[in-house]
Every structure is written in structure tokens, then in C-alpha cells.
mmCIF file of C-alpha atoms and ligand atoms in Angstrom:
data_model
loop_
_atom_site.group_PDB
_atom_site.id
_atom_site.type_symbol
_atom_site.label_atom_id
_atom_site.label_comp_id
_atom_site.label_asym_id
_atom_site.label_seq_id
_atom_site.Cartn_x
_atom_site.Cartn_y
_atom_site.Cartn_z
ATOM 1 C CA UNK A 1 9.972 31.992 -24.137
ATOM 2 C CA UNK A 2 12.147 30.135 -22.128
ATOM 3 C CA UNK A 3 9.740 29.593 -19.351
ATOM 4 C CA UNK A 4 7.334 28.479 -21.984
ATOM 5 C CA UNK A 5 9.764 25.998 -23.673
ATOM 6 C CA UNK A 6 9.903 24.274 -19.982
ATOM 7 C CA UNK A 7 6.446 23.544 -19.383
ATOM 8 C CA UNK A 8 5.964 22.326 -22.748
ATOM 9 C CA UNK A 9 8.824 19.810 -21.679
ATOM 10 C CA UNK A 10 6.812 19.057 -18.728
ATOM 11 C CA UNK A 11 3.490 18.348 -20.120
ATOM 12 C CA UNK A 12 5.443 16.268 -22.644
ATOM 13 C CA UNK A 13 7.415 14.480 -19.795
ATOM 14 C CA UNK A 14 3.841 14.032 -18.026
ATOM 15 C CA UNK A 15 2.590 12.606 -21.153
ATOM 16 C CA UNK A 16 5.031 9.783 -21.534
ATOM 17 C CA UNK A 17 4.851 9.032 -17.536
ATOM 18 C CA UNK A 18 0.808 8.285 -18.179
ATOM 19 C CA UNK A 19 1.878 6.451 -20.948
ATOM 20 C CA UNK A 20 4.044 4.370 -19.418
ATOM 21 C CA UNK A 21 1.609 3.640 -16.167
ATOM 22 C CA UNK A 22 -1.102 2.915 -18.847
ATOM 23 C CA UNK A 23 0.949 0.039 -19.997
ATOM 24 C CA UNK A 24 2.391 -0.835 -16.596
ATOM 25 C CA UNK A 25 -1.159 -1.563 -15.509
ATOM 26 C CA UNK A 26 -2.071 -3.056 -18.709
ATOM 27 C CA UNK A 27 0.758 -5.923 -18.535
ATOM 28 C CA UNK A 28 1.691 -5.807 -15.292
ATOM 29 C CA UNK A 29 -1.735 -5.714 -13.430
ATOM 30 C CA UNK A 30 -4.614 -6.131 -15.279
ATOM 31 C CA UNK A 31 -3.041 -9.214 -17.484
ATOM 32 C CA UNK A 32 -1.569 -10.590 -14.201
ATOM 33 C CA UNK A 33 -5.533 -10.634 -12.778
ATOM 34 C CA UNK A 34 -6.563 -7.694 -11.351
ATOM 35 C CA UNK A 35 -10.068 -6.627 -13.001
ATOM 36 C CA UNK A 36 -11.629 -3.627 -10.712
ATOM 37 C CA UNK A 37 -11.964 -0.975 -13.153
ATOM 38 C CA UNK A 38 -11.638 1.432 -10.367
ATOM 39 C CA UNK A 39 -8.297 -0.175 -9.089
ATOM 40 C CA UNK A 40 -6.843 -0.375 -12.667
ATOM 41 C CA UNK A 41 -7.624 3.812 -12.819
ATOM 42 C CA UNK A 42 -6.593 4.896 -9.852
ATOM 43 C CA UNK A 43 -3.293 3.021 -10.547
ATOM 44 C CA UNK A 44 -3.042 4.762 -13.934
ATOM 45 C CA UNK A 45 -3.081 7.875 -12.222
ATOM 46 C CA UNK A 46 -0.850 7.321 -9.151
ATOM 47 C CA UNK A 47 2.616 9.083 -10.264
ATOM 48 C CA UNK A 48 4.783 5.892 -8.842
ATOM 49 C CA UNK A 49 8.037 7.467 -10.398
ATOM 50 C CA UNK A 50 7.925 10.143 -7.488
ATOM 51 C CA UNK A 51 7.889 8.000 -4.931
ATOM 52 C CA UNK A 52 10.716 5.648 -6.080
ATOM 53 C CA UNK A 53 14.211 6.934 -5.192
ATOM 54 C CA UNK A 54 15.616 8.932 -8.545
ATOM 55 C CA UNK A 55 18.175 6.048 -9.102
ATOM 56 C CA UNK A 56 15.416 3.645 -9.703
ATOM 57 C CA UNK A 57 13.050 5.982 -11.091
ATOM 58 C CA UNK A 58 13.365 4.723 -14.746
ATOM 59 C CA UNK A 59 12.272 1.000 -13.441
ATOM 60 C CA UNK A 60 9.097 2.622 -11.398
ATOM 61 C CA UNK A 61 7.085 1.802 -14.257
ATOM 62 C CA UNK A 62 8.219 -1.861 -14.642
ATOM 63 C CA UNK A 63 6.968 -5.345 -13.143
ATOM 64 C CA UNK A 64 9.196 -5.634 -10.421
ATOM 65 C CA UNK A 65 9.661 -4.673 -6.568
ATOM 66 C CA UNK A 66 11.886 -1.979 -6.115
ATOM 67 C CA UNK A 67 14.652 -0.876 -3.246
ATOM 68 C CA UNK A 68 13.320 2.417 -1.148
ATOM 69 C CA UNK A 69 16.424 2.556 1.523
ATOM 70 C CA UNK A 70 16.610 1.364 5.122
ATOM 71 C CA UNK A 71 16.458 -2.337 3.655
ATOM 72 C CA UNK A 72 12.922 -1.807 2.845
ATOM 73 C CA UNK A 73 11.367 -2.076 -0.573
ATOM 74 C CA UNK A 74 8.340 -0.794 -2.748
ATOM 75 C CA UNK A 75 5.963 -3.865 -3.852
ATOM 76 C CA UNK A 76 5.415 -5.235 -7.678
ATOM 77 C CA UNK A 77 2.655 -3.311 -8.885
ATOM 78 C CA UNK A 78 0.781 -6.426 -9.176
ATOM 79 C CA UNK A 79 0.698 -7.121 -5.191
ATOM 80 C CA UNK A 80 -0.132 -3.513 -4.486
ATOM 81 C CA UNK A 81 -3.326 -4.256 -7.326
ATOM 82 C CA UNK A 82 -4.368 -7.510 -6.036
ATOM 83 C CA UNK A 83 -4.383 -7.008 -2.432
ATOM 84 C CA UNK A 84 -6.482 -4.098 -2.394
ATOM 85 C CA UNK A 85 -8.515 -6.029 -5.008
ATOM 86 C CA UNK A 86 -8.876 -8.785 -2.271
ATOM 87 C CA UNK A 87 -10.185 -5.849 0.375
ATOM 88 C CA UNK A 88 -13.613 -5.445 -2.164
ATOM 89 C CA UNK A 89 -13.410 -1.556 -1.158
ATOM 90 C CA UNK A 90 -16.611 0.292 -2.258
ATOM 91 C CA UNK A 91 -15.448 3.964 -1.436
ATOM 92 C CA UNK A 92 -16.304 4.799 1.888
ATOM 93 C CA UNK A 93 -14.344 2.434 4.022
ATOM 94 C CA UNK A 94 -11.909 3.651 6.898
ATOM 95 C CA UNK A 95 -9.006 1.933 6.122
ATOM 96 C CA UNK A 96 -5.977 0.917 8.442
ATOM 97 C CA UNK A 97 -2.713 0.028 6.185
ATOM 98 C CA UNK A 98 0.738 -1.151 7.996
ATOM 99 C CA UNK A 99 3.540 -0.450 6.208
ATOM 100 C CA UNK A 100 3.849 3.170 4.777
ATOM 101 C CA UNK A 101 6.891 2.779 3.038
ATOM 102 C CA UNK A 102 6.952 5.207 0.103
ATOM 103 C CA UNK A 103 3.457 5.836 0.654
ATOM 104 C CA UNK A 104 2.405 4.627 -2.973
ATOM 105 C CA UNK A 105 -0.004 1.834 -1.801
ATOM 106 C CA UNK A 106 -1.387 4.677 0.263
ATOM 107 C CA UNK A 107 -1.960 6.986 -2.032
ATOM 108 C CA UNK A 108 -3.933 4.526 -4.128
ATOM 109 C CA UNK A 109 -5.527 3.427 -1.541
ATOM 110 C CA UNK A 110 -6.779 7.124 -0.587
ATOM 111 C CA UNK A 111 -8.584 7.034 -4.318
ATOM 112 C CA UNK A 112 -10.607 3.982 -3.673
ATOM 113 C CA UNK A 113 -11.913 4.598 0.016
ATOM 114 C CA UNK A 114 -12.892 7.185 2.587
ATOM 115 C CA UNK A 115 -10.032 7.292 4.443
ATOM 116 C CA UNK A 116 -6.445 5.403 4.827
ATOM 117 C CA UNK A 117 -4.537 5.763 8.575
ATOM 118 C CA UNK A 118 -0.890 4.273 7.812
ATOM 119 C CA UNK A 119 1.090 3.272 9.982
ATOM 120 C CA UNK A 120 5.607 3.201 9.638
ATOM 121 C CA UNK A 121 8.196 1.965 12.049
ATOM 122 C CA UNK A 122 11.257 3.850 10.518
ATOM 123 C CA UNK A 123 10.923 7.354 10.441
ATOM 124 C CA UNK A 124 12.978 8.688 7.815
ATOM 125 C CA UNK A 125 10.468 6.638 5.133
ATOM 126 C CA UNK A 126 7.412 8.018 7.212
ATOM 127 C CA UNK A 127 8.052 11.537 6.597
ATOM 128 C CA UNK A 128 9.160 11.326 3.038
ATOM 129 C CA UNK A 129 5.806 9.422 2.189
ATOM 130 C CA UNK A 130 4.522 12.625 4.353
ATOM 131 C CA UNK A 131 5.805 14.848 2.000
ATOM 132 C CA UNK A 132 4.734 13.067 -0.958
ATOM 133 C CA UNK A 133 1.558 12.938 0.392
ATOM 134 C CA UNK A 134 1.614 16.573 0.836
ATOM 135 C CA UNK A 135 2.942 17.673 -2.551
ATOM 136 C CA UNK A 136 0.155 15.510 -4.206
ATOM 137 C CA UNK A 137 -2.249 17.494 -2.276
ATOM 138 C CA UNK A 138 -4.144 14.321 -1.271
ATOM 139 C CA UNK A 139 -6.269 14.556 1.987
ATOM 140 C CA UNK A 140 -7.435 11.788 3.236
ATOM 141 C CA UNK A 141 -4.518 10.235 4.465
ATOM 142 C CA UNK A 142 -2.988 9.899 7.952
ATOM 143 C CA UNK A 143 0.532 8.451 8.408
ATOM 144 C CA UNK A 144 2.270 7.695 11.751
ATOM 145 C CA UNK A 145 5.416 6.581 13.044
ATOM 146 C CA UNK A 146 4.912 3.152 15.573
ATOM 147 C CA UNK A 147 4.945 -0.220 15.743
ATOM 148 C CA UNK A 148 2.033 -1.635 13.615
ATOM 149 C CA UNK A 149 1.409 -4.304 15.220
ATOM 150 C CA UNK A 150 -0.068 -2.817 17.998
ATOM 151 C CA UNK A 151 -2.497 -1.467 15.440
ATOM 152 C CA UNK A 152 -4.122 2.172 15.669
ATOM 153 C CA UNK A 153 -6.252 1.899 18.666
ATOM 154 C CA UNK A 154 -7.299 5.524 19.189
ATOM 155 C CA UNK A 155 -8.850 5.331 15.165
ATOM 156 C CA UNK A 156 -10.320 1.871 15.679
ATOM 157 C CA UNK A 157 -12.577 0.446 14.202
ATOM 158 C CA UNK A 158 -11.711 -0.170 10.799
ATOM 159 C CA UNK A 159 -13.514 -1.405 7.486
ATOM 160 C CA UNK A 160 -10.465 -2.798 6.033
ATOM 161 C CA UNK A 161 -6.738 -3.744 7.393
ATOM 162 C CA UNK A 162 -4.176 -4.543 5.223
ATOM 163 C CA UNK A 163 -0.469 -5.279 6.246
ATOM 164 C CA UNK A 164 2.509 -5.125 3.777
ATOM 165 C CA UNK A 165 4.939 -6.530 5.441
ATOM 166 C CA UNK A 166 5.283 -10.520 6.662
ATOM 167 C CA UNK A 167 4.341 -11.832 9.658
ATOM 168 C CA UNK A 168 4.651 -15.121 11.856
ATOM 169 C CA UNK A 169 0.956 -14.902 12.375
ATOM 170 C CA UNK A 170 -1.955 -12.316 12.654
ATOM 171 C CA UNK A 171 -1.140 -9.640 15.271
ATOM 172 C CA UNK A 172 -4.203 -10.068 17.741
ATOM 173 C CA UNK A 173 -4.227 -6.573 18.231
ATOM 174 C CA UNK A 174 -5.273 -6.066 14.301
ATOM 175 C CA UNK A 175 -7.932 -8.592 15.056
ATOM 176 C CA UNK A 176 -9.469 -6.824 17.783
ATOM 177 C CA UNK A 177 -9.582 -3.295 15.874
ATOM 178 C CA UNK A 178 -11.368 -5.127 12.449
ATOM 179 C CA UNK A 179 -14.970 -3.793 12.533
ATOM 180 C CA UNK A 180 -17.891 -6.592 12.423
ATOM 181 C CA UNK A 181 -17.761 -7.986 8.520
ATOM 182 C CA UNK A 182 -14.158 -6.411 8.068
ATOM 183 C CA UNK A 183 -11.523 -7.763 6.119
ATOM 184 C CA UNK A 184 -8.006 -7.679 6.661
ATOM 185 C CA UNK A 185 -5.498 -8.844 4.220
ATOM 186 C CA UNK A 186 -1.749 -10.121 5.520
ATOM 187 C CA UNK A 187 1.280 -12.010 3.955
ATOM 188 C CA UNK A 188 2.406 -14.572 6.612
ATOM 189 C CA UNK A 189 5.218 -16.741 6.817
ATOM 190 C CA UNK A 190 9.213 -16.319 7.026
ATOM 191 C CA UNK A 191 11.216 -14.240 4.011
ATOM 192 C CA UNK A 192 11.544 -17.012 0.608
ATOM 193 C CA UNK A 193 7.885 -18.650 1.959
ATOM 194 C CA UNK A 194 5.023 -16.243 2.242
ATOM 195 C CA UNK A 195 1.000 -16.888 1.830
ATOM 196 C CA UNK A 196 -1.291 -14.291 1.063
ATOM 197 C CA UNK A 197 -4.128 -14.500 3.877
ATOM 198 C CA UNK A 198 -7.791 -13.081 3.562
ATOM 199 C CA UNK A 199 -9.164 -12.787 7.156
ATOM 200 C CA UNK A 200 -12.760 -11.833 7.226
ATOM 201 C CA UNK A 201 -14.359 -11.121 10.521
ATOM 202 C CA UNK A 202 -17.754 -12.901 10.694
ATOM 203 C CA UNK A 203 -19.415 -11.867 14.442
ATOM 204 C CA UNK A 204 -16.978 -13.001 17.161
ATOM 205 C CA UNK A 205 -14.908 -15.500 14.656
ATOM 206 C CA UNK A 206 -12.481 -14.996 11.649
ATOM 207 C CA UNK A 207 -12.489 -17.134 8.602
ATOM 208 C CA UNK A 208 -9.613 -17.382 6.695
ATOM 209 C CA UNK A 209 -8.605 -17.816 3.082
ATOM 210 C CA UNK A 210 -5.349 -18.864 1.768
ATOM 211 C CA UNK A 211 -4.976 -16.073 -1.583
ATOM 212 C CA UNK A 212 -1.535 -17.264 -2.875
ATOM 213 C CA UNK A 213 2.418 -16.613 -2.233
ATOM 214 C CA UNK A 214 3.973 -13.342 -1.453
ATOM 215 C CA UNK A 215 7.251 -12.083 -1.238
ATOM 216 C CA UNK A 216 7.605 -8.586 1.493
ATOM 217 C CA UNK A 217 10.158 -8.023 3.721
ATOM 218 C CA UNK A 218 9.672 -9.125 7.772
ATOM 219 C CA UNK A 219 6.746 -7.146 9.826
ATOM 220 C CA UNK A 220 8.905 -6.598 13.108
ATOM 221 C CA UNK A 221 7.203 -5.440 16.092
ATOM 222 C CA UNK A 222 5.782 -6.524 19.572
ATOM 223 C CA UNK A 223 3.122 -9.093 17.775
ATOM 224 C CA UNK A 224 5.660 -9.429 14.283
ATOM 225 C CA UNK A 225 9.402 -10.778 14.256
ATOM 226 C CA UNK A 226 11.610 -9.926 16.606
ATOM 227 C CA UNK A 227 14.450 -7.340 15.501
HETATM 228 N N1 SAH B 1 3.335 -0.189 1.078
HETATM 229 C C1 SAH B 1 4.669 0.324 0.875
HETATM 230 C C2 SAH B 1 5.742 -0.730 0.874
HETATM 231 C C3 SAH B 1 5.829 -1.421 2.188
HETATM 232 S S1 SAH B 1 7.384 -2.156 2.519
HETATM 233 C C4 SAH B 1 4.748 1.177 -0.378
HETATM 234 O O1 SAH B 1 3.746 1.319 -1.092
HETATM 235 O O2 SAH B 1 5.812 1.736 -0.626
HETATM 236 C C5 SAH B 1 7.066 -2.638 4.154
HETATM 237 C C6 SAH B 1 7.170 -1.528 5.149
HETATM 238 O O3 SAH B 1 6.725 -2.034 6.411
HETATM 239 C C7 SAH B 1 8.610 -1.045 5.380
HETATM 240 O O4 SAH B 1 8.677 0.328 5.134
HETATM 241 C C8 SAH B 1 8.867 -1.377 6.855
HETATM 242 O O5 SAH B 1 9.690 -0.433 7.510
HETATM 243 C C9 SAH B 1 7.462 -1.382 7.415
HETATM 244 N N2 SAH B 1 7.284 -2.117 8.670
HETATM 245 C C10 SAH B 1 7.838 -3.289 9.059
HETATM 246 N N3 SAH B 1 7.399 -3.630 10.300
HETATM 247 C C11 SAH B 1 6.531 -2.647 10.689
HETATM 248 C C12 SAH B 1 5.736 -2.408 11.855
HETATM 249 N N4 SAH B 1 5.724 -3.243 12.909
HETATM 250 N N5 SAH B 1 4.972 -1.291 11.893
HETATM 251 C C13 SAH B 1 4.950 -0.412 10.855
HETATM 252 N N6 SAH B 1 5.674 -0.574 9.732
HETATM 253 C C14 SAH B 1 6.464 -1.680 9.650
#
């Protein structure tokens, strides 16, 4: 009876989680902009609250970026919506993502394309996001523990780059490792004065476009800021 009495609590705890992403994406992404159908799902499904530390779980469902540890944070749902918007994904893409964090932009990410390599400079976020990962049973991800800006030569090419964390500029190396009509989408600029930038490799040149501000904490590597 007991055991019974639990996972009713569970199912009913489930409930209200889907609940609250439903309106999360509701106000917080789809009002804000985003309009892929298949974004907006995949985000109502994504269990953010596990990947949040417990003592900001209760504010994984609202508007804002949240702290993960190691001076690091999780982005505003909106970002994580509209920059993977701004990669036009169609589901088979091999996707390179810098910046595992918590491994939530992952994890949606897995749902929209074929597969996502991620790459994480600190290790102790790398192999929680690895465990999350695991626990969700999700297969299609690959997460590693390097400097990003080198990029992920031994996997290269890829469809689709896209870096959540700030840069000075582009890292060349992510430029050289962007299949023929790839896109790779980057925040650049210094912390308080970020631009969202669309590169989109067109034969042997890149054309750029500027997709609004952005607010992520410094990329630091060989080809980011310096530590
Ligand atoms: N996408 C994440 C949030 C990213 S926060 C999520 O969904 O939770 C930015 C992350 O970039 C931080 O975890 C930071 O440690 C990482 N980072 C910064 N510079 C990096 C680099 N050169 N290579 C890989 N990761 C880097």
C-alpha cells in the first residue's frame, strides 16, 4: 500500500513538472519568439528541474538563467530555444555544442538532430551532465572534457556548431570543422555586451548575421579569453 501511495505521489509530482514546462515554454519561449513546433516539444519534455542544482530547483521552470556551481550558469530558456531555432535543424544533423554545462541544451538538442558531441572544460559539470545523460537513457549524445575551442577534430565535420559561452571572436578552429553549408551559432563580445552571431559557411567564405544581444559567461580557452 505504501509502495503504491509513493508512485501515485510521483506520477502526481510528474504531472505538475509537465505542467509547469508547458507554461514555461508557453510564456517564456514561444511568446518571447520561438515558433518551431518541434523545438517548443522537445522543450516541454526536457525534465530541466533535474539538471538544476536542488536549491534552485523550484526556479528551473521560470524565465531566468540559473547558477550551476564552478561560476558557471544554466541559460534562460529562451536563449537555449532561440539559438537552436537559429541552427534550422531538420533531424539528422551531427551536431558539435561547446559548453556542456548541465547538459540541458544537450539533451534538447539530442531530440531535434542525429547526434550532439559536447564539449566541457571543468570536469566536475562534465560528468554530472554524464550522469544525467545516462539516467535519462538518451543515446545520442557524446560529452568530453577539453578546451572547446580547439573544437572536436577527430568527429569533424559537423552540420551545426553552436557555442554557449562568449567569445572575443570565432575560434578558427570551429571554422575549419563547419561542414560546407553549416551553420554555427556564437555569442561574442566581453561579459555586460554580447551579440548573438549566425555564421553560415557558404564554399570557402562565412557570412555572418548579427541575431541580437546575449548574456553567457566568458568562453576561455586557447582561441577564447584568457583565464
Ligand atoms: N549549455 C549549458 C550552459 C552552458 S554555460 C547548459 O545547458 O547547462 C557555459 C559553459 O561553457 C560552462 O559550463 C563553462 O565551463 C563552459 N566553457 C567555457 N569555456 C569553455 C571551453 N573553452 N571549452 C568547453 N567549455 C567551456
Amino acid at each position: 500500500m505504501a509502495a503504491l501511495r509513493r508512485s501515485d505521489d510521483q506520477a502526481a509530482q510528474e504531472r505538475e513538472f509537465a505542467h509547469l514546462r508547458a507554461l514555461m515554454v508557453d510564456r517564456h519561449v514561444a511568446a518571447r519568439g520561438v515558433k518551431d513546433p518541434r523545438i517548443l516539444q522537445a522543450m516541454r519534455e526536457v525534465p530541466r528541474h533535474l539538471f538544476v542544482p536542488s536549491v534552485v530547483a523550484a526556479k528551473a521552470y521560470g524565465p531566468g538563467a540559473l547558477p550551476i556551481g564552478s561560476k558557471q550558469t544554466i541559460s534562460q530558456p529562451f536563449i537555449v530555444g532561440h539559438m537552436i531555432e537559429l541552427l534550422e535543424l531538420t533531424g539528422s544533423e551531427k551536431v558539435l555544442e561547446i559548453g556542456t554545462g548541465t547538459g540541458y541544451q544537450a539533451v534538447v538538442l539530442s531530440k531535434l538532430c542525429g547526434k550532439v558531441f559536447s564539449i566541457e572544460r571543468l570536469n566536475d559539470l562534465a560528468l554530472r551532465a554524464v550522469e544525467i545523460v545516462r539516467a535519462l537513457n538518451i543515446h545520442n549524445i557524446t560529452i568530453k572534457v577539453f578546451d572547446g575551442t580547439y573544437g572536436w577534430s577527430d568527429q569533424a565535420l559537423f552540420d551545426r556548431i553552436i557555442v554557449a559561452a562568449a567569445a572575443p571572436e570565432v575560434p578558427e578552429p570551429l571554422l575549419q570543422q563547419l561542414k560546407r553549408t553549416g551553420k554555427l551559432v556564437i555569442p561574442i563580445g566581453t561579459e555586460g555586451s554580447q551579440r548573438l552571431a549566425r555564421v553560415t559557411r557558404v564554399g570557402t567564405s562565412w557570412q555572418v548575421e548579427d541575431c541580437g544581444t546575449a548574456e553567457f559567461v566568458p568562453l576561455v580557452g586557447r582561441f577564447g579569453w584568457k583565464e
